[in-house]
mmCIF file of C-alpha atoms in Angstrom:
data_model
loop_
_atom_site.group_PDB
_atom_site.id
_atom_site.type_symbol
_atom_site.label_atom_id
_atom_site.label_comp_id
_atom_site.label_asym_id
_atom_site.label_seq_id
_atom_site.Cartn_x
_atom_site.Cartn_y
_atom_site.Cartn_z
ATOM 1 C CA MET A 1 -17.728 37.688 11.940
ATOM 2 C CA LYS A 2 -16.248 34.456 13.254
ATOM 3 C CA ILE A 3 -13.366 33.090 11.164
ATOM 4 C CA VAL A 4 -11.700 29.832 12.202
ATOM 5 C CA ALA A 5 -8.353 28.761 10.735
ATOM 6 C CA LEU A 6 -7.520 25.121 10.080
ATOM 7 C CA ILE A 7 -4.008 23.892 9.361
ATOM 8 C CA PRO A 8 -4.031 20.336 7.966
ATOM 9 C CA ALA A 9 -0.681 18.689 8.721
ATOM 10 C CA ARG A 10 -0.538 14.963 8.259
ATOM 11 C CA LYS A 11 2.393 12.781 9.213
ATOM 12 C CA GLY A 12 2.943 10.999 5.919
ATOM 13 C CA SER A 13 4.606 12.412 2.854
ATOM 14 C CA LYS A 14 5.696 10.546 -0.235
ATOM 15 C CA ARG A 15 8.774 12.602 -1.010
ATOM 16 C CA ILE A 16 9.903 14.337 2.184
ATOM 17 C CA LYS A 17 9.618 12.342 5.391
ATOM 18 C CA ARG A 18 7.922 14.306 8.220
ATOM 19 C CA LYS A 19 8.006 17.446 6.096
ATOM 20 C CA ASN A 20 5.740 19.521 8.355
ATOM 21 C CA LEU A 21 8.341 19.355 11.135
ATOM 22 C CA ARG A 22 11.392 19.697 8.861
ATOM 23 C CA ASN A 23 13.527 22.752 9.413
ATOM 24 C CA LEU A 24 13.099 25.625 6.958
ATOM 25 C CA ALA A 25 15.262 28.678 7.599
ATOM 26 C CA GLY A 26 15.597 27.925 11.292
ATOM 27 C CA LYS A 27 12.132 26.691 12.228
ATOM 28 C CA PRO A 28 9.771 23.818 11.430
ATOM 29 C CA LEU A 29 7.752 24.190 8.235
ATOM 30 C CA ILE A 30 4.435 24.262 10.117
ATOM 31 C CA ASP A 31 5.682 27.077 12.358
ATOM 32 C CA TRP A 32 5.720 29.541 9.457
ATOM 33 C CA THR A 33 1.970 29.064 8.983
ATOM 34 C CA ILE A 34 1.245 29.160 12.720
ATOM 35 C CA LYS A 35 3.145 32.422 13.233
ATOM 36 C CA THR A 36 1.481 34.113 10.277
ATOM 37 C CA ALA A 37 -2.003 32.970 11.343
ATOM 38 C CA LYS A 38 -1.433 34.295 14.873
ATOM 39 C CA LYS A 39 -0.758 37.766 13.433
ATOM 40 C CA VAL A 40 -4.126 37.974 11.641
ATOM 41 C CA LYS A 41 -6.594 39.783 13.902
ATOM 42 C CA ASN A 42 -9.676 38.542 12.019
ATOM 43 C CA ILE A 43 -8.938 34.898 12.891
ATOM 44 C CA ASN A 44 -10.847 33.948 16.035
ATOM 45 C CA SER A 45 -9.113 30.621 16.626
ATOM 46 C CA ILE A 46 -6.511 28.369 15.031
ATOM 47 C CA PHE A 47 -6.741 24.572 14.886
ATOM 48 C CA VAL A 48 -4.474 21.868 13.512
ATOM 49 C CA SER A 49 -5.743 18.575 12.134
ATOM 50 C CA THR A 50 -3.019 15.933 12.239
ATOM 51 C CA ASP A 51 -2.332 12.245 12.692
ATOM 52 C CA ASP A 52 1.164 12.911 14.075
ATOM 53 C CA GLU A 53 1.877 12.836 17.823
ATOM 54 C CA GLN A 54 4.986 15.010 17.369
ATOM 55 C CA ILE A 55 2.980 17.684 15.531
ATOM 56 C CA ILE A 56 0.360 17.549 18.291
ATOM 57 C CA LYS A 57 3.026 18.106 20.970
ATOM 58 C CA TYR A 58 4.667 20.899 18.970
ATOM 59 C CA CYS A 59 1.369 22.711 18.386
ATOM 60 C CA LYS A 60 0.322 22.458 22.014
ATOM 61 C CA LYS A 61 3.624 24.108 23.010
ATOM 62 C CA LYS A 62 2.675 26.935 20.635
ATOM 63 C CA ASN A 63 -0.832 27.188 22.193
ATOM 64 C CA ILE A 64 -2.514 25.919 19.046
ATOM 65 C CA ASN A 65 -5.699 23.883 19.354
ATOM 66 C CA VAL A 66 -5.338 20.216 18.411
ATOM 67 C CA PRO A 67 -8.570 18.692 19.721
ATOM 68 C CA TRP A 68 -7.928 15.113 18.509
ATOM 69 C CA LYS A 69 -5.665 12.928 16.471
ATOM 70 C CA ARG A 70 -6.961 12.791 12.899
ATOM 71 C CA PRO A 71 -8.463 9.391 11.977
ATOM 72 C CA LYS A 72 -6.446 7.087 9.709
ATOM 73 C CA SER A 73 -9.259 7.223 7.163
ATOM 74 C CA LEU A 74 -8.449 10.931 6.673
ATOM 75 C CA SER A 75 -4.665 10.643 6.713
ATOM 76 C CA GLY A 76 -3.781 8.834 3.497
ATOM 77 C CA ASP A 77 -2.178 10.074 0.290
ATOM 78 C CA LYS A 78 -5.462 10.218 -1.577
ATOM 79 C CA VAL A 79 -7.454 12.145 1.032
ATOM 80 C CA ASN A 80 -8.185 15.692 -0.065
ATOM 81 C CA SER A 81 -8.271 18.849 2.038
ATOM 82 C CA VAL A 82 -12.024 19.224 1.580
ATOM 83 C CA SER A 83 -12.643 15.935 3.403
ATOM 84 C CA VAL A 84 -10.368 17.031 6.249
ATOM 85 C CA ALA A 85 -12.071 20.441 6.428
ATOM 86 C CA LEU A 86 -15.563 18.895 6.472
ATOM 87 C CA HIS A 87 -14.507 16.484 9.234
ATOM 88 C CA PHE A 88 -13.233 19.433 11.256
ATOM 89 C CA LEU A 89 -16.335 21.559 10.621
ATOM 90 C CA ASN A 90 -18.629 18.729 11.690
ATOM 91 C CA TRP A 91 -16.744 18.446 14.978
ATOM 92 C CA TYR A 92 -16.513 22.229 15.462
ATOM 93 C CA GLU A 93 -20.234 22.818 14.919
ATOM 94 C CA LYS A 94 -21.121 20.124 17.464
ATOM 95 C CA LYS A 95 -18.639 21.446 20.030
ATOM 96 C CA TYR A 96 -19.164 25.197 19.522
ATOM 97 C CA THR A 97 -21.291 26.747 16.806
ATOM 98 C CA ARG A 98 -21.168 27.215 13.058
ATOM 99 C CA PRO A 99 -18.395 29.674 12.123
ATOM 100 C CA ASP A 100 -18.976 32.315 9.473
ATOM 101 C CA GLY A 101 -15.894 31.172 7.614
ATOM 102 C CA LEU A 102 -13.208 28.507 7.591
ATOM 103 C CA LEU A 103 -9.738 29.528 6.506
ATOM 104 C CA LEU A 104 -7.677 26.559 5.312
ATOM 105 C CA LEU A 105 -3.946 27.253 5.639
ATOM 106 C CA GLN A 106 -1.669 24.611 4.145
ATOM 107 C CA PRO A 107 1.667 24.393 5.995
ATOM 108 C CA THR A 108 3.372 23.816 2.638
ATOM 109 C CA SER A 109 2.900 27.516 1.783
ATOM 110 C CA PRO A 110 5.275 28.960 4.384
ATOM 111 C CA TYR A 111 5.925 32.322 2.784
ATOM 112 C CA ARG A 112 2.339 33.558 2.569
ATOM 113 C CA GLU A 113 2.015 36.967 4.107
ATOM 114 C CA LYS A 114 -0.365 38.279 6.741
ATOM 115 C CA LYS A 115 -1.616 40.893 4.281
ATOM 116 C CA SER A 116 -2.605 38.210 1.742
ATOM 117 C CA ILE A 117 -4.708 36.440 4.361
ATOM 118 C CA GLU A 118 -6.290 39.703 5.493
ATOM 119 C CA ASN A 119 -7.129 40.629 1.894
ATOM 120 C CA ALA A 120 -8.755 37.243 1.347
ATOM 121 C CA ILE A 121 -10.828 37.643 4.530
ATOM 122 C CA ASN A 122 -11.910 41.137 3.469
ATOM 123 C CA ILE A 123 -13.062 39.829 0.078
ATOM 124 C CA PHE A 124 -14.927 37.022 1.859
ATOM 125 C CA LYS A 125 -16.625 39.506 4.208
ATOM 126 C CA LYS A 126 -17.785 41.696 1.312
ATOM 127 C CA ASN A 127 -19.317 38.780 -0.541
#
């Protein structure tokens, strides 16, 4: 089963400027999600969708796929994660093939555990 992870990390934030790169307990907020995703064996590949050049550079240093800079039309306050995920899936299916599952991992949930992700994937596989 092919599971692809997508981390949506836009530049703008109303309350905390550049929150996805802000330090949380010694590392950038987005890094918590990246490190946890890398530990999950059932994830075939990890991608980040962002409109932020600094996030792109950071993710590339961490060997995370950032295939393009997210369009402005998908980077505003009122854009939902579903729209970002569908944009990504459309690109992914044209470039590769249709994955069996897309795992959306918000960087604003830094303390999620590997086991929680694995349990969710196992439930998905059974159904």
